Structures are given as structure tokens and as C-alpha cells.
XYZ file of C-alpha atoms in Angstrom:
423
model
C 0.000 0.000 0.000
C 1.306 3.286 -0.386
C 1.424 3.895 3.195
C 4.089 0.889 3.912
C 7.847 0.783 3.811
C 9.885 -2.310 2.249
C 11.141 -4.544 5.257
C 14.212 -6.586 5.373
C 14.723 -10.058 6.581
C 17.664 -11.710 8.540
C 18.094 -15.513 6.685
C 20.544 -18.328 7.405
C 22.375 -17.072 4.290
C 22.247 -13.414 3.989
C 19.454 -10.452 4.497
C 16.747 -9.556 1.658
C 13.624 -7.534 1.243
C 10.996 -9.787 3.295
C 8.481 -9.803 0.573
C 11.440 -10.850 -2.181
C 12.464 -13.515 0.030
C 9.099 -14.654 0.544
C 8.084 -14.323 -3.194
C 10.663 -16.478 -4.291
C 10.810 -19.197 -1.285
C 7.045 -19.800 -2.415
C 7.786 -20.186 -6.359
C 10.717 -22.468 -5.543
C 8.078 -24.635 -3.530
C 5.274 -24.447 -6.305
C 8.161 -25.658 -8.397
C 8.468 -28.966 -6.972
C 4.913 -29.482 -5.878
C 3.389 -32.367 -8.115
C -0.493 -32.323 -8.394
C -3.305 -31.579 -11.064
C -3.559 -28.134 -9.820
C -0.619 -25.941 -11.052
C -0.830 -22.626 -9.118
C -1.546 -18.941 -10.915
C 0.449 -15.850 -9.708
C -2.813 -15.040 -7.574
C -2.324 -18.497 -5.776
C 1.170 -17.702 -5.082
C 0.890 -14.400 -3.735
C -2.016 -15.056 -1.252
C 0.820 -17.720 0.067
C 3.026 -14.602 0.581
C 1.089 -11.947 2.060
C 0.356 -14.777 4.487
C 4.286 -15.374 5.544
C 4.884 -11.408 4.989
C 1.945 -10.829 7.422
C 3.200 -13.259 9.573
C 6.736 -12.068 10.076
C 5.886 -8.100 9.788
C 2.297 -7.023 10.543
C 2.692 -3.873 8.784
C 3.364 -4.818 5.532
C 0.764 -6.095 2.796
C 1.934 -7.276 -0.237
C -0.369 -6.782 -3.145
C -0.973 -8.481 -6.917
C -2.069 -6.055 -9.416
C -2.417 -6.690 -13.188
C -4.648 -8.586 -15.908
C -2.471 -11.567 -15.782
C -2.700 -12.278 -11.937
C -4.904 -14.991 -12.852
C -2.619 -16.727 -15.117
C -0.787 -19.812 -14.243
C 3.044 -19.491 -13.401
C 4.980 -18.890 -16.511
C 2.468 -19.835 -18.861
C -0.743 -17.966 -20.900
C -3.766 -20.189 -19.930
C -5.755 -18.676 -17.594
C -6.864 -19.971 -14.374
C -11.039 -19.696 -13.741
C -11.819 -20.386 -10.632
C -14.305 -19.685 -7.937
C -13.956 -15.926 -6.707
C -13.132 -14.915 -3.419
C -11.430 -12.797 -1.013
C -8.505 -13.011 1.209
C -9.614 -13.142 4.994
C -7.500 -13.351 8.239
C -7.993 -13.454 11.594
C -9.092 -10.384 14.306
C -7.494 -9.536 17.439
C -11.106 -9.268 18.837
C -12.867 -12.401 19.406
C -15.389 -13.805 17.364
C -14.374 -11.482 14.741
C -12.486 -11.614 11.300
C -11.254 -9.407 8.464
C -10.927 -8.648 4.795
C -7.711 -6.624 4.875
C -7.949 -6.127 1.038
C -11.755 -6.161 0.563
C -14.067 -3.542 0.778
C -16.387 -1.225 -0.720
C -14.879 -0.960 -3.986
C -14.452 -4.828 -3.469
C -18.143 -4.777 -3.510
C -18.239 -5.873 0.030
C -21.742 -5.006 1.705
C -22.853 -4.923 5.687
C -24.624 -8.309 6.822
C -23.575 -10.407 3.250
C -22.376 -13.669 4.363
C -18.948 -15.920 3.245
C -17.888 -19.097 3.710
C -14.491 -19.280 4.580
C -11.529 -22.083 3.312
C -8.277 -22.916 4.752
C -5.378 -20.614 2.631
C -4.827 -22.118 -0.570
C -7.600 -24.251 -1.166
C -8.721 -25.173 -4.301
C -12.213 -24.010 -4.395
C -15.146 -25.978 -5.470
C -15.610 -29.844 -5.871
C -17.601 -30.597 -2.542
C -14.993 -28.941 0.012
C -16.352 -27.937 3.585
C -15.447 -24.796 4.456
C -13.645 -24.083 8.101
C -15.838 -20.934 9.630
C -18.733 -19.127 8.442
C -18.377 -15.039 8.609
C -20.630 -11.921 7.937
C -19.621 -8.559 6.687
C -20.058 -6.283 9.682
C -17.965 -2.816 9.275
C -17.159 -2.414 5.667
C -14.281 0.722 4.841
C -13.281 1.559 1.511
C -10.495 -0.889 1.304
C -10.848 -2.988 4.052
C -13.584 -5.023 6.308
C -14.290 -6.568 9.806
C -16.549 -9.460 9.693
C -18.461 -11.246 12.504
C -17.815 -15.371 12.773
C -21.308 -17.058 12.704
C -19.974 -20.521 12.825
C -16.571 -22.860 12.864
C -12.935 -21.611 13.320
C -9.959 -20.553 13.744
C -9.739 -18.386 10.732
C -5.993 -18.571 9.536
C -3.973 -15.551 7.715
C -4.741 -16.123 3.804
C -7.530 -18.198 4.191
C -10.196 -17.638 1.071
C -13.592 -16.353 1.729
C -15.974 -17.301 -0.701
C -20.125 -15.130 -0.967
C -22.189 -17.353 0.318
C -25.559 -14.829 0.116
C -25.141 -11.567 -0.487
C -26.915 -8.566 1.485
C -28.412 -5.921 -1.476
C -29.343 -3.150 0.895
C -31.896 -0.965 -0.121
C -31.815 -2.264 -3.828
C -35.346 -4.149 -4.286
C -38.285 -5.316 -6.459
C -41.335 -3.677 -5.853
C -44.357 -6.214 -6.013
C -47.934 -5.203 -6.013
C -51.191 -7.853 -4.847
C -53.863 -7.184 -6.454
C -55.891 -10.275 -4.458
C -58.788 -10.415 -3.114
C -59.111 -13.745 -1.714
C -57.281 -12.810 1.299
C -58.368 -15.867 3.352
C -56.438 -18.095 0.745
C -54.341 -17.160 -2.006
C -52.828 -13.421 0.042
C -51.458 -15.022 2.961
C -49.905 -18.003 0.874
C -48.334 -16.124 -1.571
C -46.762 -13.318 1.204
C -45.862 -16.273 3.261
C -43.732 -17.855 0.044
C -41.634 -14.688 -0.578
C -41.047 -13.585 2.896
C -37.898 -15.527 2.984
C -36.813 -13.323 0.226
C -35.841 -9.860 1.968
C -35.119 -7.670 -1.753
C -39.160 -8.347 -2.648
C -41.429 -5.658 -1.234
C -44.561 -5.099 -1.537
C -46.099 -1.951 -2.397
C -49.780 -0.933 -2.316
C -49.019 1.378 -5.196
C -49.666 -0.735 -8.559
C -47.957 2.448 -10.445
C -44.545 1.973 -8.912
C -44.224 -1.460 -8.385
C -41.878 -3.955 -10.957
C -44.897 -6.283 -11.198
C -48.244 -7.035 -10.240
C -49.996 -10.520 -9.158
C -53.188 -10.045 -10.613
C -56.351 -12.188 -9.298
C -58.522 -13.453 -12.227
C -61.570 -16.250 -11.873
C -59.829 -18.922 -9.992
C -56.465 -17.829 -11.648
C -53.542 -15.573 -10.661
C -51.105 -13.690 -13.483
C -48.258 -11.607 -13.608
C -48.431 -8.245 -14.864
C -46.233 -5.278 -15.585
C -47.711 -1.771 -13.996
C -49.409 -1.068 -17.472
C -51.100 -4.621 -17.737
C -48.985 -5.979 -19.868
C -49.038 -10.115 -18.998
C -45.838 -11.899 -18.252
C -47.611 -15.120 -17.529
C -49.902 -16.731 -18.247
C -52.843 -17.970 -16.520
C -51.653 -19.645 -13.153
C -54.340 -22.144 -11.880
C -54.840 -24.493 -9.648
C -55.895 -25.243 -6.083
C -55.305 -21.682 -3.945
C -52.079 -23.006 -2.267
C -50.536 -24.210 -5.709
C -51.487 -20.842 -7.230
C -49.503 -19.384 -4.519
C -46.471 -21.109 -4.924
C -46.268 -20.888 -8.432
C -46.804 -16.815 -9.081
C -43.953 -16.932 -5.762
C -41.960 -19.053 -8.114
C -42.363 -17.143 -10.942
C -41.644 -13.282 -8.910
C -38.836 -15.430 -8.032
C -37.499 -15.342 -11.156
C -38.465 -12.207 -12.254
C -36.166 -10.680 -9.452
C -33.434 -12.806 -10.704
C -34.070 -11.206 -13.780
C -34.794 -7.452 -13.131
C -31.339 -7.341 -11.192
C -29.258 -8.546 -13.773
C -30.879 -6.209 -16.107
C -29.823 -3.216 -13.393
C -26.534 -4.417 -13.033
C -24.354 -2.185 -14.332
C -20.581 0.293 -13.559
C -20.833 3.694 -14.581
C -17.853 5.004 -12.907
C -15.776 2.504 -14.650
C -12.523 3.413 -16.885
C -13.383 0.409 -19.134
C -15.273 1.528 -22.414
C -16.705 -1.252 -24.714
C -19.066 -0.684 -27.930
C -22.114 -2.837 -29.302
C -24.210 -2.642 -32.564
C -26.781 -5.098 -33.806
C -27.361 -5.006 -37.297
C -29.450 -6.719 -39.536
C -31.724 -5.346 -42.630
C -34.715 -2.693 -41.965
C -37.972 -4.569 -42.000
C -40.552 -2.878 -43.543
C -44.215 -3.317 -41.577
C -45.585 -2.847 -38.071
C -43.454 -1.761 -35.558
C -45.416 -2.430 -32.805
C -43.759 -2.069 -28.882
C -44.102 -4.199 -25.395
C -44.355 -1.200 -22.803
C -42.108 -3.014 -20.513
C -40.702 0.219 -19.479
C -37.619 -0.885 -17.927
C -36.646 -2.828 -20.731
C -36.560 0.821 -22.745
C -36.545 1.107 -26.591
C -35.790 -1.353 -29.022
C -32.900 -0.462 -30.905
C -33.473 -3.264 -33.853
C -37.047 -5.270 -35.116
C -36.682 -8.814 -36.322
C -39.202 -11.358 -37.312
C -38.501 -14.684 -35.887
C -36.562 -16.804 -37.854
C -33.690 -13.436 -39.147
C -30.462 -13.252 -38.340
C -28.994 -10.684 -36.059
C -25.059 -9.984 -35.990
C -23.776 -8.762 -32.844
C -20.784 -7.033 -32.472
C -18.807 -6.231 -29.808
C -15.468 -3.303 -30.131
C -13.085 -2.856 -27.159
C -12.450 1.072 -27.048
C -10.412 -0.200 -23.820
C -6.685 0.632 -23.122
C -6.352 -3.041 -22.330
C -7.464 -5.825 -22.733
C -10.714 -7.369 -21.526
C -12.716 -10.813 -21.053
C -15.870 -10.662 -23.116
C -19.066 -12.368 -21.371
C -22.926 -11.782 -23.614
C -26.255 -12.287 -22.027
C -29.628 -12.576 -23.119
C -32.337 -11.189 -21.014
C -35.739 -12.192 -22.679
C -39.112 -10.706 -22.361
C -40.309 -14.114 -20.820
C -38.016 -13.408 -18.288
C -35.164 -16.409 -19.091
C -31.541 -15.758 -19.021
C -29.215 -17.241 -21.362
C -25.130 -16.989 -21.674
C -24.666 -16.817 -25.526
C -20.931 -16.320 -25.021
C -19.042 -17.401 -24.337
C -19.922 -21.588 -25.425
C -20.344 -23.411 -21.999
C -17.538 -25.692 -23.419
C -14.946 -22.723 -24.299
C -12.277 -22.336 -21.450
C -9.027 -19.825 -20.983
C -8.949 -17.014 -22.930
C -10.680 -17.453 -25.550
C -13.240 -14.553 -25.037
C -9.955 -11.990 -24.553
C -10.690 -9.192 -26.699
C -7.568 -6.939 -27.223
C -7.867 -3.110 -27.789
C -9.429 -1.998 -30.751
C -10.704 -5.252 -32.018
C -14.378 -6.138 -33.169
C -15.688 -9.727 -32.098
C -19.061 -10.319 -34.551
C -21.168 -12.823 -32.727
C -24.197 -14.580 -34.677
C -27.396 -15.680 -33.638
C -30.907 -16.696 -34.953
C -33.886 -14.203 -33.536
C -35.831 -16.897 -31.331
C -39.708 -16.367 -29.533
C -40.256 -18.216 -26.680
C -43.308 -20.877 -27.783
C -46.311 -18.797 -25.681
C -45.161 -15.127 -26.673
C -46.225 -13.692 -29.880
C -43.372 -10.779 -29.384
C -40.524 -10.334 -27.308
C -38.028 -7.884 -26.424
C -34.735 -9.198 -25.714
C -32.272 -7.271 -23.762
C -28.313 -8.252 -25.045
C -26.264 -7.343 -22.127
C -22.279 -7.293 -22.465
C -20.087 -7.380 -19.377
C -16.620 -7.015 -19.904
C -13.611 -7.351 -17.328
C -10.170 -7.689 -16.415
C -10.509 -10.697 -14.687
C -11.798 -13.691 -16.141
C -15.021 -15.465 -14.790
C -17.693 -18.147 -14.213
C -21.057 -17.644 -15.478
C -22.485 -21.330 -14.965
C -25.153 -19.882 -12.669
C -26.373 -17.147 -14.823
C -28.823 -19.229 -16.716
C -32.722 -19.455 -15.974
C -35.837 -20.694 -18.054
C -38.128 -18.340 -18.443
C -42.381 -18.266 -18.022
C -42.930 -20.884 -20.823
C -40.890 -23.509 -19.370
C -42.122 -25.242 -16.078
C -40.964 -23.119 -12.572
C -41.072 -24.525 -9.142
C -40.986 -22.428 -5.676
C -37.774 -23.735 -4.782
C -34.293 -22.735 -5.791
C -33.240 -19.380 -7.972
C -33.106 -16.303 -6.490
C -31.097 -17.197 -3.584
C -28.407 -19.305 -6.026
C -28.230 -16.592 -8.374
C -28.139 -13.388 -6.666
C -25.152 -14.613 -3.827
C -23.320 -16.212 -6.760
C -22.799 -12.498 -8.448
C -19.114 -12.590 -9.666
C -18.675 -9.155 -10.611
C -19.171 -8.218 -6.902
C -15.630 -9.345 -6.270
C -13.877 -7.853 -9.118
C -11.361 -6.269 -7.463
C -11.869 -2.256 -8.287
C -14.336 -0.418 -9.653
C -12.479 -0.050 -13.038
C -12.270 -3.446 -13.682
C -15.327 -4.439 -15.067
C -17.719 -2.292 -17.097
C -21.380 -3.337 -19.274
C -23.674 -2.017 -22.196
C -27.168 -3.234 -23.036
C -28.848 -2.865 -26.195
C -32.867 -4.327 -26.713
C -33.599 -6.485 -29.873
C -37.788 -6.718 -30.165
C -38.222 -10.170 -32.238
C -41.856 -10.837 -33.637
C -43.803 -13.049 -34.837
């Protein structure tokens, strides 16, 4: 940090800069280590700000740079699970994030599951404590331990469910069966604390609509995003929960975005004018569309990096039946592949598509872009045509964000443009 001093260290065989001495002891061990799991600079150095920390309090080593992530000495990149470095607190029952904080996208009350320095993350390993962000500083936090311990110096702390704040999605009941269908359906998304409900129709995201014997999901305007839910009053319930469900899923991925960011990225859809009716869904916080297709046309996305540097190119689909889709990159494409140095164009593809019980859809396409290379495998969700259940979604998706632990706010930047495909 630019507070610190370089420290020297006394050795067997001579005196060095601690972090130097460290540095190098720990690539001499990675060296000889035999395993399937080579290590990536970002490995290595969470090794040494652990011994550095250990031998001078003080000091912090840091890794900065687009190719932390790469393995030692090599190009391939190394995707793994995102976390954050946490160590141990001189007050009990407490823990920190000496690197992570606000512009870590650390929040008050989010919760992490912690792992024993160096672990490889992922493949059914049990965490060693439990923590929750308590104090969060600009570039640093204090976190409360809920469960297990001791928390060690490096050890890797991994979102586990992740606190929004005051960001929410407005709901509005419009139910009249309150002896039935009301309390069911409030009781089903009260374990969901980012759904509100609103007695104002004209601000809310969406509105549960009663019909005879049937519920359906509405935008403010009456527009339908179902269709009919039926079924005994407790199944109707569960099923317009499961669906809002979704819907919130959807709605914050379609807010998500870094204005502040020194990133810049470009994308145009193009495809020939279509003469004939140009008709709109007035899903207002979709917005305009900027290109018509019939279903069936081609649309070529492209995608310029007006970057300095390079970046790691990720595409989403957000569809008016409320699915999500990764369209790049291929769920079978690994290590850099989706790099996209400054100045270049990447075209992408793809066949205009309506879900089978829409007549018209807007589709958002939704580019994030980053220095750091991620996992998207839990972006994905059907949307209204395909069957929902009240379990499972919202909470998997929302704590699994990745971009809230890109490291600054420059790092990672998005643009959205909307595609309306008809019939």
C-alpha cells in the first residue's frame, strides 16, 4: 500500500527484502509441488502476504495486473471460484478482509464461507468458519464469525448470500381472496428480503393479478408476463412466488451495471430494416428497441473494445419471458478465448428466437466485460414458458454475483442494447 515501507529479513544465508524472500521461497516450492492443480500468480501471492503478514504485521503485499490470474509462466488462464482473502481479528469472534471492501463490492450483513489458505475451491470442500460482513471501509472489512474456526492468515472467503441493501423489487397484490391465495403467496416470498410489496400498482416492478380462480403476472401497465396460473389456492400461490422469483433474478441482472468505470466497450446489432408494423411491449424498464426482427432473421452482434487493455468478453440474453441465457461465451470454451484486445471487433451470430407462448418479445443483449476472467455457470434461468417450481433461484443466483468481487471499480464495465423479435 502506499502507506508501507519495504522490510528486510535476517536468513541463514544473507538479508533480503521480506516480501522478495518470501516471493521467491514460495515459487521455488510451487516448483516442486506435483499435483493436477498448477498454481496462478494469484495463488502464489495469497501464500506470501500470508508469511509477509506473519513475520511483519505492517506490511501487505499486493498483486495487481490482468495476468494475476494466469498460471506461473504460462498464458492459460486460471477460472476459478472468486473470493477474497480473509484473516484473523485480534477481537474475538471477529475476522477481516484486509484487502476487501467497498470498492471490493463488500456489503454490511452479506455472508462468506471461509476455506483454509490455498484451497482449491469448489468440488464438494467444507469450508472451516462461516463469517458476515459487519464494518465495511473503503479498502478494508471486519466481519463477525457465525460458525466454525480458527480463521488462519490467507484463508479464502468465498459469498455465500449476499446482502443488497436498499436495492429491491417492488411487487404489487392485487388479491382479493385474502383468506387463501394473500397469505400463501406473502408467506412464500417472505424468505426473500429484496421483494417488497407496495400498495401502489404504479410503482411497483410487477403485479400478481387475481382473475376467476387464476392468478397472473403483470407489468404496472397490464402488460401479462404469464400466463394464466391455476390451480388449487395453495398451488397458485407457490407458483406466481416461483415465478416473482425469477423475475427478481431477472430485473437485477438487467440493473446491473458500472458507470464510474474506466473500461469503455461498444455494441451494434445489425441486420436489414424490416418494412411493416413496428409495434412495442411497454415493458418500461426494458426501454426502446434499438433493432425489429421477425422470428426466424439473423442478427449480428458485435462487440469493439475502445479499452486501453485488454478485456474478457461475457454476452447475455435477457428475454421478455423473463429467461436468461449466456450466448458467449460456449459453456464448453475455457481460458482465454473470449480476450478481446484493444481496438478489435468480435461479430457474434445468432438466430432471432420467440419463446413458444409469446407472440413478441423484447430481448435485452447485455455485455459485461472485465479484467478478470469469470464463471457464469449460474447465470442461466428458463423463463415463463418452461415449467418453474418455488424452490431454488433467487437465492443461487443473486449470492453467486461474480462481478461483486472484481477487485476495483475499473475493472469491469457493461452495455445493453434491446432487440424486439416478432412473430
Amino acid at each position: 500500500m502506499a502507506s508501507e515501507t519495504a522490510k528486510e529479513y535476517t536468513a541463514e544465508d544473507g538479508t533480503y527484502g521480506v516480501m522478495t524472500y518470501c516471493l521467491t521461497r514460495q515459487l521455488s516450492r510451487a516448483a516442486k509441488t506435483k499435483g493436477p492443480a498448477p498454481s496462478s500468480y494469484r495463488d502464489i501471492m495469497d501464500l506470501v502476504q500470508k508469511e509477509v503478514h506473519d513475520i511483519y504485521t505492517s506490511q501487505f503485499p499486493q498483486i495487481v495486473g490482468r495476468n494475476s490470474d494466469k498460471y506461473l509462466f504460462g498464458n492459460q488462464v486460471k477460472i476459478s471460484t472468486p473470493y477474497i482473502l480473509a484473516s484473523p481479528s485480534v477481537r474475538p469472534g471477529m475476522a477481516s478482509f484486509p484487502y476487501a471492501g467497498v470498492v471490493a463490492g463488500v456489503t454490511s450483513g452479506s455472508v462468506y464461507d471461509v476455506y483454509a489458505p490455498g484451497t482449491a475451491l469448489g468440488g464438494g470442500v467444507k469450508p472451516v468458519a462461516q463469517v458476515q460482513a459487519s464494518t465495511v471501509r473503503v479498502d478494508g472489512s471486519d466481519a463477525r464469525i457465525l460458525s466454525g474456526g480458527p480463521i488462519a492468515e490467507g484463508s479464502r472467503a468465498v459469498l455465500k448470500k449476499r446482502d443488497f441493501g436498499n436495492r429491491t423489487l417492488r411487487i404489487a397484490l392485487k388479491i382479493k381472496s385474502g383468506d387463501t391465495v394473500l397469505p400463501a403467496l406473502r408467506s412464500a416470498l417472505a424468505k426473500f428480503p429484496y421483494i417488497k410489496e407496495t400498495p401502489t400498482p404504479q410503482i411497483a416492478n410487477l403485479v400478481v393479478s387475481e382473475e376467476v380462480s387464476s392468478l397472473r403476472i403483470l407489468t404496472p401497465d397490464g402488460t401479462p408476463l404469464s400466463e394464466k396460473i391455476e390451480g388449487k389456492p395453495a398451488e397458485r400461490a407457490l407458483s406466481a412466488a416461483a415465478q416473482v422469483v425469477k423475475w427478481a433474478n431477472w430485473f437485477f441482472e438487467l440493473a446491473q451495471e458500472n458507470p464510474d468505470s474506466s473500461l469503455k466497450i461498444d455494441l451494434t446489432l445489425t441486420h436489414p430494416k424490416i418494412a411493416g408494423d413496428s409495434r412495442d411491449v411497454p415493458l418500461k424498464q426494458i426501454g426502446p428497441a434499438d433493432l425489429i426482427l421477425r422470428e426466424g432473421q439473423a442478427v449480428v452482434a458485435t462487440i469493439t473494445n475502445r479499452s486501453t487493455v485488454p478485456v474478457y468478453v461475457y454476452v447475455l440474453v435477457l428475454s421478455s419471458d423473463r429467461s436468461i441465457e449466456v450466448l458467449f461465451p460456449p459453456p464448453n470454451q475455457s481460458g482465454s478465448s473470449n480476450e478481446l484486445e484493444p481496438g478489435k471487433p468480435l461479430p457474434l451470430t445468432a438466430k432471432a428466437t420467440l419463446p413458444s407462448c409469446l407472440n413478441l418479445s423484447k430481448d435485452s443483449i447485455k455485455v459485461i466485460a472485465t479484467t478478470t476472467p469469470l464463471q457464469l455457470t449460474e447465470y442461466g434461468q428458463k423463463g415463463i414458458c418452461d415449467s418453474v417450481t418455488a424452490s431454488g433461484g433467487y437465492d443461487q443466483l443473486v449470492h453467486a454475483r461474480n462481478l461483486d468481487l472484481v477487485k476495483t471499480v475499473s475493472d469491469w464495465v457493461t452495455i445493453r442494447k434491446v432487440l424486439e423479435i416478432q412473430k
